[in-house]
Amino acid sequence: MTEQKPVTEAQATAVPKVPTLPDAQTVTEVQHYTDRLFSFKCTRPATLRFRSGEFVMIGLMGDPDPKTGKQKPLLRAYSIASPSWDEELEFYSIKVQDGPLTSKLQHIKPGDEIILRPKPVGTLVHDALLPGKRIWFFATGTGFAPFASLLREPQTYEDYDEVIITHTCREAGELTYGRNIIDSLKDDELLNEVIGEGFWKKIKYYPTTTREESAKMGRITDLINSGEAYKDLGVEPLCPQNDRAMICGNLAFNLELKDMLEAAGLEEGANSKPAQYVVEKAFLD
């Protein structure tokens, strides 16, 4: 009979941790900006490949069914806010106190697990646009997330001479995440080395608020229609020859901007048929 040897502490810790969730990834960092907004990072599956600007389905397990006790995953589409080359994944989220998912997701902390379905898709990618001289990123609220990825994507600066990012929120604090991303580019040694020293000087950042007093008040659509945005930015009005655009925000914002871009002569593109602008339809902030 073979002698049963006790498992030592060293042996026990060498056993790989078995994920408790399907498609589980571990949360590595969480940061809260306001009572409505937070961001978090998690591990990246070794097999995950995505294009900057795409989204994946992430979530948590729902509450047990009162009758069966079974749990189902609560999944929502989230843009990947980190660039395609990053070793971790970053996400930017709204908090909805009675939301099925975000009411739970806002309480995650480092070491917790989330569900991540590694099948990235989306329209806010460079492949869906024809070559141009200037690109506009139009965002409201958490719609900034895909642009947080694209602003750290070398191809953005290879393809365009000028990058304009507009971000409209209700309150000034809601602009913090986007501002931090843009400010960090100046000191990002890797990107300055890969793209070229001072690449971030191509960016024109135009944040506005609609409720709380800030340096610039107003909806970006109104500011463009009045010509004030062009004057502030020192650029010519939108035209199909030079301009390309990506839109990610609430439904009314998306529809209004689509009308404005098409009135300026820009056509909507897709992965299968690149054109002058694209809009993310998968989710709304």
mmCIF file of C-alpha atoms in Angstrom:
data_model
loop_
_atom_site.group_PDB
_atom_site.id
_atom_site.type_symbol
_atom_site.label_atom_id
_atom_site.label_comp_id
_atom_site.label_asym_id
_atom_site.label_seq_id
_atom_site.Cartn_x
_atom_site.Cartn_y
_atom_site.Cartn_z
ATOM 1 C CA MET A 1 0.000 0.000 0.000
ATOM 2 C CA THR A 2 1.410 3.398 -1.014
ATOM 3 C CA GLU A 3 2.011 5.822 1.799
ATOM 4 C CA GLN A 4 -0.160 8.960 1.579
ATOM 5 C CA LYS A 5 2.076 12.017 1.928
ATOM 6 C CA PRO A 6 0.625 15.250 3.357
ATOM 7 C CA VAL A 7 0.350 18.170 0.955
ATOM 8 C CA THR A 8 2.806 20.869 1.937
ATOM 9 C CA GLU A 9 1.972 24.573 1.849
ATOM 10 C CA ALA A 10 4.315 25.064 -1.122
ATOM 11 C CA GLN A 11 2.589 22.305 -3.046
ATOM 12 C CA ALA A 12 -0.834 23.692 -2.240
ATOM 13 C CA THR A 13 -0.029 27.179 -3.497
ATOM 14 C CA ALA A 14 1.377 25.725 -6.733
ATOM 15 C CA VAL A 15 -2.045 24.429 -7.733
ATOM 16 C CA PRO A 16 -3.516 26.847 -10.345
ATOM 17 C CA LYS A 17 -6.573 28.792 -9.255
ATOM 18 C CA VAL A 18 -9.690 27.423 -10.907
ATOM 19 C CA PRO A 19 -11.945 30.241 -12.196
ATOM 20 C CA THR A 20 -15.291 30.346 -10.425
ATOM 21 C CA LEU A 21 -17.012 32.069 -13.364
ATOM 22 C CA PRO A 22 -17.257 31.079 -17.033
ATOM 23 C CA ASP A 23 -14.727 32.974 -19.202
ATOM 24 C CA ALA A 24 -13.405 34.533 -15.984
ATOM 25 C CA GLN A 25 -10.852 37.325 -15.834
ATOM 26 C CA THR A 26 -9.426 38.889 -12.687
ATOM 27 C CA VAL A 27 -9.956 42.548 -11.813
ATOM 28 C CA THR A 28 -6.604 44.288 -11.250
ATOM 29 C CA GLU A 29 -7.575 47.929 -10.687
ATOM 30 C CA VAL A 30 -10.705 50.011 -10.001
ATOM 31 C CA GLN A 31 -11.067 53.784 -10.006
ATOM 32 C CA HIS A 32 -14.207 55.809 -9.218
ATOM 33 C CA TYR A 33 -14.629 59.302 -10.690
ATOM 34 C CA THR A 34 -18.134 60.377 -9.667
ATOM 35 C CA ASP A 35 -21.180 58.730 -8.126
ATOM 36 C CA ARG A 36 -22.138 57.759 -11.689
ATOM 37 C CA LEU A 37 -18.825 56.773 -13.337
ATOM 38 C CA PHE A 38 -15.925 54.394 -12.751
ATOM 39 C CA SER A 39 -13.256 52.510 -14.672
ATOM 40 C CA PHE A 40 -11.552 49.196 -14.075
ATOM 41 C CA LYS A 41 -8.849 46.974 -15.489
ATOM 42 C CA CYS A 42 -8.677 43.198 -15.687
ATOM 43 C CA THR A 43 -6.428 40.472 -17.002
ATOM 44 C CA ARG A 44 -6.430 39.810 -20.734
ATOM 45 C CA PRO A 45 -6.986 36.314 -22.145
ATOM 46 C CA ALA A 46 -3.827 35.153 -23.880
ATOM 47 C CA THR A 47 -5.801 34.300 -27.021
ATOM 48 C CA LEU A 48 -7.738 37.592 -27.266
ATOM 49 C CA ARG A 49 -6.990 39.671 -30.361
ATOM 50 C CA PHE A 50 -8.960 42.836 -31.083
ATOM 51 C CA ARG A 51 -8.803 46.077 -33.053
ATOM 52 C CA SER A 52 -8.699 49.313 -31.072
ATOM 53 C CA GLY A 53 -12.271 50.642 -30.882
ATOM 54 C CA GLU A 54 -14.018 47.249 -30.666
ATOM 55 C CA PHE A 55 -16.194 45.970 -27.817
ATOM 56 C CA VAL A 56 -16.782 42.703 -25.973
ATOM 57 C CA MET A 57 -19.492 41.298 -23.733
ATOM 58 C CA ILE A 58 -18.624 41.435 -20.040
ATOM 59 C CA GLY A 59 -20.595 40.852 -16.867
ATOM 60 C CA LEU A 60 -21.264 38.966 -13.651
ATOM 61 C CA MET A 61 -23.510 36.162 -12.522
ATOM 62 C CA GLY A 62 -27.061 37.244 -11.728
ATOM 63 C CA ASP A 63 -28.949 36.521 -8.529
ATOM 64 C CA PRO A 64 -30.078 32.908 -7.982
ATOM 65 C CA ASP A 65 -33.532 32.062 -9.311
ATOM 66 C CA PRO A 66 -35.938 31.920 -6.307
ATOM 67 C CA LYS A 67 -37.367 28.615 -7.517
ATOM 68 C CA THR A 68 -34.437 26.737 -9.029
ATOM 69 C CA GLY A 69 -31.498 28.414 -7.331
ATOM 70 C CA LYS A 70 -29.718 28.600 -10.687
ATOM 71 C CA GLN A 71 -27.791 31.675 -11.788
ATOM 72 C CA LYS A 72 -27.517 33.122 -15.268
ATOM 73 C CA PRO A 73 -24.792 35.486 -16.463
ATOM 74 C CA LEU A 74 -25.682 39.179 -16.804
ATOM 75 C CA LEU A 75 -23.783 40.425 -19.850
ATOM 76 C CA ARG A 76 -23.581 43.824 -21.531
ATOM 77 C CA ALA A 77 -21.553 45.230 -24.428
ATOM 78 C CA TYR A 78 -18.573 47.293 -23.259
ATOM 79 C CA SER A 79 -16.022 49.049 -25.446
ATOM 80 C CA ILE A 80 -12.460 48.086 -24.645
ATOM 81 C CA ALA A 81 -10.888 51.354 -23.486
ATOM 82 C CA SER A 82 -7.329 50.041 -23.630
ATOM 83 C CA PRO A 83 -5.466 49.879 -26.963
ATOM 84 C CA SER A 84 -5.007 46.629 -28.858
ATOM 85 C CA TRP A 85 -1.373 46.278 -27.763
ATOM 86 C CA ASP A 86 -1.972 46.577 -24.001
ATOM 87 C CA GLU A 87 -1.366 43.566 -21.766
ATOM 88 C CA GLU A 88 -4.448 44.368 -19.650
ATOM 89 C CA LEU A 89 -8.009 45.283 -20.589
ATOM 90 C CA GLU A 90 -9.602 48.530 -19.436
ATOM 91 C CA PHE A 91 -13.288 49.439 -19.302
ATOM 92 C CA TYR A 92 -15.187 52.632 -18.487
ATOM 93 C CA SER A 93 -18.659 52.263 -17.006
ATOM 94 C CA ILE A 94 -21.686 54.128 -15.799
ATOM 95 C CA LYS A 95 -23.294 53.255 -12.454
ATOM 96 C CA VAL A 96 -27.037 52.620 -12.460
ATOM 97 C CA GLN A 97 -28.228 51.970 -8.919
ATOM 98 C CA ASP A 98 -31.098 49.704 -10.011
ATOM 99 C CA GLY A 99 -29.388 48.423 -13.163
ATOM 100 C CA PRO A 100 -29.281 44.619 -13.382
ATOM 101 C CA LEU A 101 -25.532 44.595 -14.085
ATOM 102 C CA THR A 102 -24.010 47.946 -13.091
ATOM 103 C CA SER A 103 -25.662 47.920 -9.667
ATOM 104 C CA LYS A 104 -23.356 44.938 -8.991
ATOM 105 C CA LEU A 105 -20.410 45.805 -11.234
ATOM 106 C CA GLN A 106 -19.771 49.148 -9.508
ATOM 107 C CA HIS A 107 -18.807 47.278 -6.330
ATOM 108 C CA ILE A 108 -16.040 45.134 -7.835
ATOM 109 C CA LYS A 109 -12.549 45.388 -6.364
ATOM 110 C CA PRO A 110 -9.088 44.059 -7.288
ATOM 111 C CA GLY A 111 -8.991 40.290 -7.023
ATOM 112 C CA ASP A 112 -12.640 39.826 -7.998
ATOM 113 C CA GLU A 113 -13.582 38.011 -11.179
ATOM 114 C CA ILE A 114 -15.736 39.160 -14.072
ATOM 115 C CA ILE A 115 -17.089 37.285 -17.085
ATOM 116 C CA LEU A 116 -15.492 38.293 -20.387
ATOM 117 C CA ARG A 117 -16.615 36.737 -23.669
ATOM 118 C CA PRO A 118 -13.546 36.975 -25.931
ATOM 119 C CA LYS A 119 -15.340 37.741 -29.199
ATOM 120 C CA PRO A 120 -14.629 41.401 -30.054
ATOM 121 C CA VAL A 121 -16.742 43.210 -32.652
ATOM 122 C CA GLY A 122 -17.676 46.795 -33.503
ATOM 123 C CA THR A 123 -17.799 49.533 -36.100
ATOM 124 C CA LEU A 124 -15.497 52.137 -34.510
ATOM 125 C CA VAL A 125 -12.369 50.838 -36.211
ATOM 126 C CA HIS A 126 -9.986 52.374 -38.712
ATOM 127 C CA ASP A 127 -10.779 49.661 -41.258
ATOM 128 C CA ALA A 128 -14.320 51.051 -41.633
ATOM 129 C CA LEU A 129 -13.080 54.465 -42.813
ATOM 130 C CA LEU A 130 -11.555 55.629 -46.071
ATOM 131 C CA PRO A 131 -8.240 57.515 -45.878
ATOM 132 C CA GLY A 132 -8.556 61.166 -44.803
ATOM 133 C CA LYS A 133 -6.574 64.060 -43.338
ATOM 134 C CA ARG A 134 -8.464 64.692 -40.098
ATOM 135 C CA ILE A 135 -10.492 62.452 -37.792
ATOM 136 C CA TRP A 136 -13.200 63.539 -35.358
ATOM 137 C CA PHE A 137 -14.091 61.445 -32.308
ATOM 138 C CA PHE A 138 -17.534 62.527 -31.033
ATOM 139 C CA ALA A 139 -18.471 61.228 -27.566
ATOM 140 C CA THR A 140 -20.974 61.740 -24.794
ATOM 141 C CA GLY A 141 -20.601 60.228 -21.318
ATOM 142 C CA THR A 142 -19.070 56.753 -21.284
ATOM 143 C CA GLY A 143 -19.023 56.891 -25.082
ATOM 144 C CA PHE A 144 -15.459 58.139 -24.590
ATOM 145 C CA ALA A 145 -14.310 54.540 -23.957
ATOM 146 C CA PRO A 146 -13.577 53.407 -27.544
ATOM 147 C CA PHE A 147 -11.722 56.663 -28.153
ATOM 148 C CA ALA A 148 -9.592 56.063 -25.062
ATOM 149 C CA SER A 149 -8.420 53.012 -27.001
ATOM 150 C CA LEU A 150 -8.028 54.768 -30.362
ATOM 151 C CA LEU A 151 -6.167 57.748 -28.837
ATOM 152 C CA ARG A 152 -3.484 55.264 -27.724
ATOM 153 C CA GLU A 153 -3.431 53.401 -31.055
ATOM 154 C CA PRO A 154 -0.382 54.232 -33.249
ATOM 155 C CA GLN A 155 -2.417 53.815 -36.457
ATOM 156 C CA THR A 156 -4.554 56.841 -35.497
ATOM 157 C CA TYR A 157 -1.530 59.103 -35.861
ATOM 158 C CA GLU A 158 -0.160 57.304 -38.898
ATOM 159 C CA ASP A 159 -3.460 57.746 -40.763
ATOM 160 C CA TYR A 160 -4.322 61.348 -39.797
ATOM 161 C CA ASP A 161 -2.622 64.727 -39.581
ATOM 162 C CA GLU A 162 -5.098 65.952 -36.970
ATOM 163 C CA VAL A 163 -7.193 64.219 -34.292
ATOM 164 C CA ILE A 164 -10.150 66.082 -32.760
ATOM 165 C CA ILE A 165 -11.870 64.562 -29.725
ATOM 166 C CA THR A 166 -15.083 66.161 -28.442
ATOM 167 C CA HIS A 167 -16.599 64.990 -25.163
ATOM 168 C CA THR A 168 -19.915 66.322 -23.918
ATOM 169 C CA CYS A 169 -21.130 65.522 -20.395
ATOM 170 C CA ARG A 170 -23.613 66.977 -17.959
ATOM 171 C CA GLU A 171 -21.132 67.792 -15.187
ATOM 172 C CA ALA A 172 -17.457 68.774 -15.119
ATOM 173 C CA GLY A 173 -16.443 65.771 -13.009
ATOM 174 C CA GLU A 174 -17.675 63.468 -15.745
ATOM 175 C CA LEU A 175 -14.898 64.760 -18.001
ATOM 176 C CA THR A 176 -12.142 63.569 -15.641
ATOM 177 C CA TYR A 177 -11.562 60.136 -17.162
ATOM 178 C CA GLY A 178 -11.129 61.482 -20.689
ATOM 179 C CA ARG A 179 -8.938 64.370 -19.589
ATOM 180 C CA ASN A 180 -6.684 61.997 -17.637
ATOM 181 C CA ILE A 181 -6.262 59.761 -20.689
ATOM 182 C CA ILE A 182 -5.269 62.685 -22.901
ATOM 183 C CA ASP A 183 -2.929 64.203 -20.313
ATOM 184 C CA SER A 184 -1.195 60.832 -19.859
ATOM 185 C CA LEU A 185 -0.199 60.711 -23.533
ATOM 186 C CA LYS A 186 2.348 63.501 -23.077
ATOM 187 C CA ASP A 187 4.343 61.419 -20.593
ATOM 188 C CA ASP A 188 3.831 58.013 -22.207
ATOM 189 C CA GLU A 189 7.407 57.037 -23.046
ATOM 190 C CA LEU A 190 6.404 53.965 -25.043
ATOM 191 C CA LEU A 191 3.969 55.795 -27.332
ATOM 192 C CA ASN A 192 6.317 58.752 -27.795
ATOM 193 C CA GLU A 193 9.006 56.289 -28.855
ATOM 194 C CA VAL A 194 6.806 54.140 -31.105
ATOM 195 C CA ILE A 195 4.736 56.898 -32.760
ATOM 196 C CA GLY A 196 7.225 59.748 -32.529
ATOM 197 C CA GLU A 197 8.106 62.371 -29.944
ATOM 198 C CA GLY A 198 5.281 64.868 -29.503
ATOM 199 C CA PHE A 199 2.685 62.796 -31.410
ATOM 200 C CA TRP A 200 0.058 64.051 -28.944
ATOM 201 C CA LYS A 201 0.350 67.564 -30.410
ATOM 202 C CA LYS A 202 -1.894 66.318 -33.234
ATOM 203 C CA ILE A 203 -4.785 66.145 -30.748
ATOM 204 C CA LYS A 204 -7.340 68.925 -30.291
ATOM 205 C CA TYR A 205 -9.426 68.202 -27.181
ATOM 206 C CA TYR A 206 -12.832 69.895 -26.897
ATOM 207 C CA PRO A 207 -14.705 69.053 -23.661
ATOM 208 C CA THR A 208 -18.078 70.653 -22.947
ATOM 209 C CA THR A 209 -20.736 70.439 -20.240
ATOM 210 C CA THR A 210 -24.482 70.927 -20.497
ATOM 211 C CA ARG A 211 -25.530 71.438 -16.876
ATOM 212 C CA GLU A 212 -22.654 72.352 -14.580
ATOM 213 C CA GLU A 213 -20.626 75.499 -15.263
ATOM 214 C CA SER A 214 -17.320 74.775 -17.005
ATOM 215 C CA ALA A 215 -14.792 76.393 -19.344
ATOM 216 C CA LYS A 216 -17.034 75.498 -22.292
ATOM 217 C CA MET A 217 -20.789 75.092 -22.014
ATOM 218 C CA GLY A 218 -23.122 73.621 -24.603
ATOM 219 C CA ARG A 219 -23.980 70.576 -26.673
ATOM 220 C CA ILE A 220 -21.337 69.850 -29.285
ATOM 221 C CA THR A 221 -24.005 69.625 -31.992
ATOM 222 C CA ASP A 222 -25.194 73.170 -31.207
ATOM 223 C CA LEU A 223 -21.622 74.454 -31.062
ATOM 224 C CA ILE A 224 -20.880 72.955 -34.481
ATOM 225 C CA ASN A 225 -24.102 74.220 -36.032
ATOM 226 C CA SER A 226 -23.394 77.745 -34.822
ATOM 227 C CA GLY A 227 -19.802 77.578 -36.064
ATOM 228 C CA GLU A 228 -18.479 78.277 -32.571
ATOM 229 C CA ALA A 229 -16.706 74.924 -32.300
ATOM 230 C CA TYR A 230 -14.849 75.463 -35.570
ATOM 231 C CA LYS A 231 -13.761 78.905 -34.404
ATOM 232 C CA ASP A 232 -12.613 77.612 -31.014
ATOM 233 C CA LEU A 233 -10.670 74.755 -32.596
ATOM 234 C CA GLY A 234 -9.273 76.810 -35.445
ATOM 235 C CA VAL A 235 -10.407 74.347 -38.107
ATOM 236 C CA GLU A 236 -12.427 74.422 -41.302
ATOM 237 C CA PRO A 237 -16.005 73.048 -41.334
ATOM 238 C CA LEU A 238 -16.549 69.341 -41.919
ATOM 239 C CA CYS A 239 -16.125 68.176 -45.507
ATOM 240 C CA PRO A 240 -16.055 64.717 -47.119
ATOM 241 C CA GLN A 241 -12.694 65.308 -48.811
ATOM 242 C CA ASN A 242 -10.705 65.809 -45.600
ATOM 243 C CA ASP A 243 -12.770 64.669 -42.627
ATOM 244 C CA ARG A 244 -13.525 61.296 -41.110
ATOM 245 C CA ALA A 245 -15.605 60.768 -37.968
ATOM 246 C CA MET A 246 -16.586 58.255 -35.320
ATOM 247 C CA ILE A 247 -19.620 58.679 -33.044
ATOM 248 C CA CYS A 248 -20.373 57.039 -29.706
ATOM 249 C CA GLY A 249 -23.027 58.401 -27.372
ATOM 250 C CA ASN A 250 -26.703 58.444 -26.499
ATOM 251 C CA LEU A 251 -29.305 57.748 -29.170
ATOM 252 C CA ALA A 252 -30.460 61.357 -29.713
ATOM 253 C CA PHE A 253 -26.831 62.484 -30.002
ATOM 254 C CA ASN A 254 -25.974 59.724 -32.472
ATOM 255 C CA LEU A 255 -28.952 60.482 -34.700
ATOM 256 C CA GLU A 256 -28.421 64.247 -34.665
ATOM 257 C CA LEU A 257 -24.744 63.915 -35.529
ATOM 258 C CA LYS A 258 -25.500 61.409 -38.296
ATOM 259 C CA ASP A 259 -27.832 63.960 -39.880
ATOM 260 C CA MET A 260 -25.246 66.712 -39.514
ATOM 261 C CA LEU A 261 -22.441 64.663 -41.044
ATOM 262 C CA GLU A 262 -24.572 63.550 -43.957
ATOM 263 C CA ALA A 263 -25.708 67.136 -44.538
ATOM 264 C CA ALA A 264 -22.003 67.985 -44.802
ATOM 265 C CA GLY A 265 -21.594 65.280 -47.466
ATOM 266 C CA LEU A 266 -20.106 62.457 -45.378
ATOM 267 C CA GLU A 267 -21.371 58.909 -45.907
ATOM 268 C CA GLU A 268 -21.702 56.194 -43.262
ATOM 269 C CA GLY A 269 -19.201 53.365 -43.521
ATOM 270 C CA ALA A 270 -18.880 49.808 -42.237
ATOM 271 C CA ASN A 271 -16.261 47.088 -42.013
ATOM 272 C CA SER A 272 -17.551 45.689 -45.301
ATOM 273 C CA LYS A 273 -17.813 49.075 -47.011
ATOM 274 C CA PRO A 274 -15.498 51.840 -45.686
ATOM 275 C CA ALA A 275 -16.689 55.449 -46.031
ATOM 276 C CA GLN A 276 -16.357 58.794 -44.207
ATOM 277 C CA TYR A 277 -17.966 58.162 -40.798
ATOM 278 C CA VAL A 278 -19.113 55.365 -38.494
ATOM 279 C CA VAL A 279 -21.390 55.197 -35.453
ATOM 280 C CA GLU A 280 -21.518 52.628 -32.657
ATOM 281 C CA LYS A 281 -25.009 51.152 -32.500
ATOM 282 C CA ALA A 282 -24.357 48.296 -30.086
ATOM 283 C CA PHE A 283 -24.951 50.174 -26.842
ATOM 284 C CA LEU A 284 -25.821 53.569 -25.464
ATOM 285 C CA ASP A 285 -24.556 55.402 -22.408
#
